[in-house]
Amino acid sequence: MESKNLEIKAAVQVLKPVSEVYEAIVNPVQMSNYFINDSTGRMEEGINLIWHFPEIKDIDVPVEVGKIVKDKYISYRWDIGDIKTLIEMNLEPYEENATVITITEKGMENNEGGIKWLKENTEGWANFLACLKAWLEYGIHLRKGAFDFRFKK
């Protein structure tokens, strides 16, 4: 049996124009309202960043920004522990001032570790999309305090 690499795909419609959704993803000030705590910079093609997440203390997440096409496509690789995967985000205008965002993450082998990653990151991308939608459409910061219980000692 052939061992294929695993891939996550998640999508949602956001009731905002593509330009607003794009800016919310590449701008760290915007991202801090629904995803990261802070970043060493704005997502720009070819640069390396460090992201910090509000629920994970003392962990730097290296991000290598890949190809970016304004208002259409964002790609990057991130290194979480010893797992390095490729994330691709496609933005498509939909009807009146709405955007469909599709996220794909790939790069894990189809084995026990890969299946664990698939479960956790599928949940993570669904959460990312819900938080992005809540922030852009209603100004609600869903992540604030949402995962504290997982990291308390």
mmCIF file of C-alpha atoms in Angstrom:
data_model
loop_
_atom_site.group_PDB
_atom_site.id
_atom_site.type_symbol
_atom_site.label_atom_id
_atom_site.label_comp_id
_atom_site.label_asym_id
_atom_site.label_seq_id
_atom_site.Cartn_x
_atom_site.Cartn_y
_atom_site.Cartn_z
ATOM 1 C CA MET A 1 0.000 0.000 0.000
ATOM 2 C CA GLU A 2 1.294 3.432 -0.976
ATOM 3 C CA SER A 3 1.895 5.845 1.906
ATOM 4 C CA LYS A 4 0.528 9.234 0.869
ATOM 5 C CA ASN A 5 1.194 12.491 2.651
ATOM 6 C CA LEU A 6 -1.704 13.892 4.637
ATOM 7 C CA GLU A 7 -3.384 17.197 3.819
ATOM 8 C CA ILE A 8 -5.828 19.394 5.700
ATOM 9 C CA LYS A 9 -8.333 21.583 3.885
ATOM 10 C CA ALA A 10 -10.744 24.005 5.574
ATOM 11 C CA ALA A 11 -12.840 26.845 4.142
ATOM 12 C CA VAL A 12 -15.356 29.471 5.201
ATOM 13 C CA GLN A 13 -17.151 32.466 3.730
ATOM 14 C CA VAL A 14 -16.437 35.798 5.412
ATOM 15 C CA LEU A 15 -18.843 38.649 4.796
ATOM 16 C CA LYS A 16 -16.095 41.148 4.025
ATOM 17 C CA PRO A 17 -14.299 42.118 0.803
ATOM 18 C CA VAL A 18 -11.149 40.230 -0.189
ATOM 19 C CA SER A 19 -8.909 43.214 0.559
ATOM 20 C CA GLU A 20 -10.081 43.307 4.204
ATOM 21 C CA VAL A 21 -9.626 39.559 4.677
ATOM 22 C CA TYR A 22 -6.171 39.685 3.092
ATOM 23 C CA GLU A 23 -5.088 42.566 5.339
ATOM 24 C CA ALA A 24 -6.373 40.757 8.433
ATOM 25 C CA ILE A 25 -4.112 37.810 7.581
ATOM 26 C CA VAL A 26 -0.862 39.600 6.677
ATOM 27 C CA ASN A 27 -1.016 42.400 9.250
ATOM 28 C CA PRO A 28 0.185 41.252 12.705
ATOM 29 C CA VAL A 29 -1.820 43.955 14.487
ATOM 30 C CA GLN A 30 -4.986 42.512 12.918
ATOM 31 C CA MET A 31 -3.873 38.909 13.521
ATOM 32 C CA SER A 32 -3.434 39.610 17.234
ATOM 33 C CA ASN A 33 -7.211 39.987 17.468
ATOM 34 C CA TYR A 34 -7.974 36.430 16.402
ATOM 35 C CA PHE A 35 -4.852 34.236 16.043
ATOM 36 C CA ILE A 36 -1.404 35.206 17.344
ATOM 37 C CA ASN A 37 -0.296 37.312 20.285
ATOM 38 C CA ASP A 38 2.402 39.096 18.307
ATOM 39 C CA SER A 39 4.804 38.799 15.394
ATOM 40 C CA THR A 40 8.221 40.135 14.498
ATOM 41 C CA GLY A 41 6.714 41.699 11.372
ATOM 42 C CA ARG A 42 4.176 41.833 8.607
ATOM 43 C CA MET A 43 3.849 38.865 6.251
ATOM 44 C CA GLU A 44 5.787 39.758 3.110
ATOM 45 C CA GLU A 45 7.058 37.402 0.457
ATOM 46 C CA GLY A 46 10.427 35.827 1.250
ATOM 47 C CA ILE A 47 10.885 37.005 4.841
ATOM 48 C CA ASN A 48 11.230 35.051 8.086
ATOM 49 C CA LEU A 49 9.102 35.884 11.114
ATOM 50 C CA ILE A 50 8.596 34.680 14.657
ATOM 51 C CA TRP A 51 5.018 34.282 15.912
ATOM 52 C CA HIS A 52 3.951 34.064 19.545
ATOM 53 C CA PHE A 53 0.611 32.568 20.486
ATOM 54 C CA PRO A 54 -1.340 33.843 23.505
ATOM 55 C CA GLU A 55 -2.030 30.407 24.949
ATOM 56 C CA ILE A 56 1.499 29.004 24.593
ATOM 57 C CA LYS A 57 4.094 30.677 26.804
ATOM 58 C CA ASP A 58 7.764 30.902 25.903
ATOM 59 C CA ILE A 59 7.541 29.265 22.474
ATOM 60 C CA ASP A 60 8.777 30.978 19.325
ATOM 61 C CA VAL A 61 7.193 29.694 16.114
ATOM 62 C CA PRO A 62 9.444 30.357 13.108
ATOM 63 C CA VAL A 63 7.524 31.269 9.949
ATOM 64 C CA GLU A 64 9.057 31.361 6.464
ATOM 65 C CA VAL A 65 6.778 33.432 4.244
ATOM 66 C CA GLY A 66 6.579 32.010 0.734
ATOM 67 C CA LYS A 67 4.703 33.316 -2.267
ATOM 68 C CA ILE A 68 2.149 36.062 -1.762
ATOM 69 C CA VAL A 69 -0.255 37.449 -4.355
ATOM 70 C CA LYS A 70 -2.082 40.465 -2.895
ATOM 71 C CA ASP A 71 -5.755 39.774 -2.222
ATOM 72 C CA LYS A 72 -5.487 36.238 -3.691
ATOM 73 C CA TYR A 73 -2.890 33.907 -2.186
ATOM 74 C CA ILE A 74 -0.653 33.587 0.888
ATOM 75 C CA SER A 75 1.777 30.747 1.572
ATOM 76 C CA TYR A 76 4.192 30.038 4.369
ATOM 77 C CA ARG A 77 5.974 27.253 6.188
ATOM 78 C CA TRP A 78 6.011 27.104 9.932
ATOM 79 C CA ASP A 79 8.098 25.044 12.268
ATOM 80 C CA ILE A 80 6.267 23.865 15.364
ATOM 81 C CA GLY A 81 8.589 21.627 17.330
ATOM 82 C CA ASP A 82 10.059 19.220 14.826
ATOM 83 C CA ILE A 83 7.088 19.508 12.462
ATOM 84 C CA LYS A 84 7.469 21.782 9.440
ATOM 85 C CA THR A 85 4.494 22.091 7.083
ATOM 86 C CA LEU A 86 3.301 24.240 4.188
ATOM 87 C CA ILE A 87 0.212 26.405 4.610
ATOM 88 C CA GLU A 88 -1.572 27.877 1.601
ATOM 89 C CA MET A 89 -4.456 30.339 1.829
ATOM 90 C CA ASN A 90 -6.569 31.112 -1.216
ATOM 91 C CA LEU A 91 -8.908 34.106 -1.168
ATOM 92 C CA GLU A 92 -11.747 34.317 -3.669
ATOM 93 C CA PRO A 93 -14.360 37.052 -3.992
ATOM 94 C CA TYR A 94 -17.876 35.704 -3.584
ATOM 95 C CA GLU A 95 -21.096 37.511 -4.380
ATOM 96 C CA GLU A 96 -21.541 40.967 -2.838
ATOM 97 C CA ASN A 97 -18.409 41.903 -0.870
ATOM 98 C CA ALA A 98 -17.859 38.436 0.582
ATOM 99 C CA THR A 99 -14.747 36.277 0.483
ATOM 100 C CA VAL A 100 -14.259 32.533 0.510
ATOM 101 C CA ILE A 101 -11.002 31.641 2.229
ATOM 102 C CA THR A 102 -9.642 28.136 1.726
ATOM 103 C CA ILE A 103 -6.703 26.957 3.822
ATOM 104 C CA THR A 104 -4.618 23.917 2.971
ATOM 105 C CA GLU A 105 -1.855 22.545 5.187
ATOM 106 C CA LYS A 106 0.306 19.687 3.987
ATOM 107 C CA GLY A 107 3.473 17.841 4.577
ATOM 108 C CA MET A 108 2.896 15.066 7.110
ATOM 109 C CA GLU A 109 3.282 11.357 6.502
ATOM 110 C CA ASN A 110 0.346 8.983 6.811
ATOM 111 C CA ASN A 111 1.430 7.361 10.072
ATOM 112 C CA GLU A 112 0.436 7.579 13.745
ATOM 113 C CA GLY A 113 2.153 10.954 14.240
ATOM 114 C CA GLY A 114 0.671 12.299 11.026
ATOM 115 C CA ILE A 115 -2.836 11.229 12.004
ATOM 116 C CA LYS A 116 -2.456 12.962 15.388
ATOM 117 C CA TRP A 117 -1.291 16.117 13.538
ATOM 118 C CA LEU A 118 -4.223 15.832 11.114
ATOM 119 C CA LYS A 119 -6.739 15.741 13.980
ATOM 120 C CA GLU A 120 -5.203 18.595 15.945
ATOM 121 C CA ASN A 121 -4.548 20.918 13.030
ATOM 122 C CA THR A 122 -7.909 20.302 11.355
ATOM 123 C CA GLU A 123 -9.469 21.488 14.620
ATOM 124 C CA GLY A 124 -6.998 24.374 14.672
ATOM 125 C CA TRP A 125 -7.803 25.613 11.168
ATOM 126 C CA ALA A 126 -11.551 25.401 11.796
ATOM 127 C CA ASN A 127 -10.949 27.496 14.914
ATOM 128 C CA PHE A 128 -8.757 29.958 12.973
ATOM 129 C CA LEU A 129 -11.501 30.478 10.384
ATOM 130 C CA ALA A 130 -14.233 30.904 13.010
ATOM 131 C CA CYS A 131 -12.098 33.406 14.940
ATOM 132 C CA LEU A 132 -11.200 35.325 11.767
ATOM 133 C CA LYS A 133 -14.885 35.501 10.776
ATOM 134 C CA ALA A 134 -15.983 36.603 14.268
ATOM 135 C CA TRP A 135 -13.314 39.294 14.378
ATOM 136 C CA LEU A 136 -13.872 40.715 10.897
ATOM 137 C CA GLU A 137 -17.661 40.593 10.889
ATOM 138 C CA TYR A 138 -18.455 41.403 14.542
ATOM 139 C CA GLY A 139 -15.274 42.613 16.275
ATOM 140 C CA ILE A 140 -15.360 39.658 18.671
ATOM 141 C CA HIS A 141 -12.058 38.185 19.924
ATOM 142 C CA LEU A 142 -12.984 34.484 20.339
ATOM 143 C CA ARG A 143 -9.486 33.204 21.222
ATOM 144 C CA LYS A 144 -9.042 35.405 24.271
ATOM 145 C CA GLY A 145 -8.924 32.971 27.196
ATOM 146 C CA ALA A 146 -10.324 30.117 25.103
ATOM 147 C CA PHE A 147 -7.378 27.751 25.573
ATOM 148 C CA ASP A 148 -5.971 28.750 28.959
ATOM 149 C CA PHE A 149 -7.215 25.460 30.450
ATOM 150 C CA ARG A 150 -4.918 23.449 28.148
ATOM 151 C CA PHE A 151 -1.730 25.098 29.308
ATOM 152 C CA LYS A 152 -2.220 25.656 33.046
ATOM 153 C CA LYS A 153 0.155 23.676 35.229
#
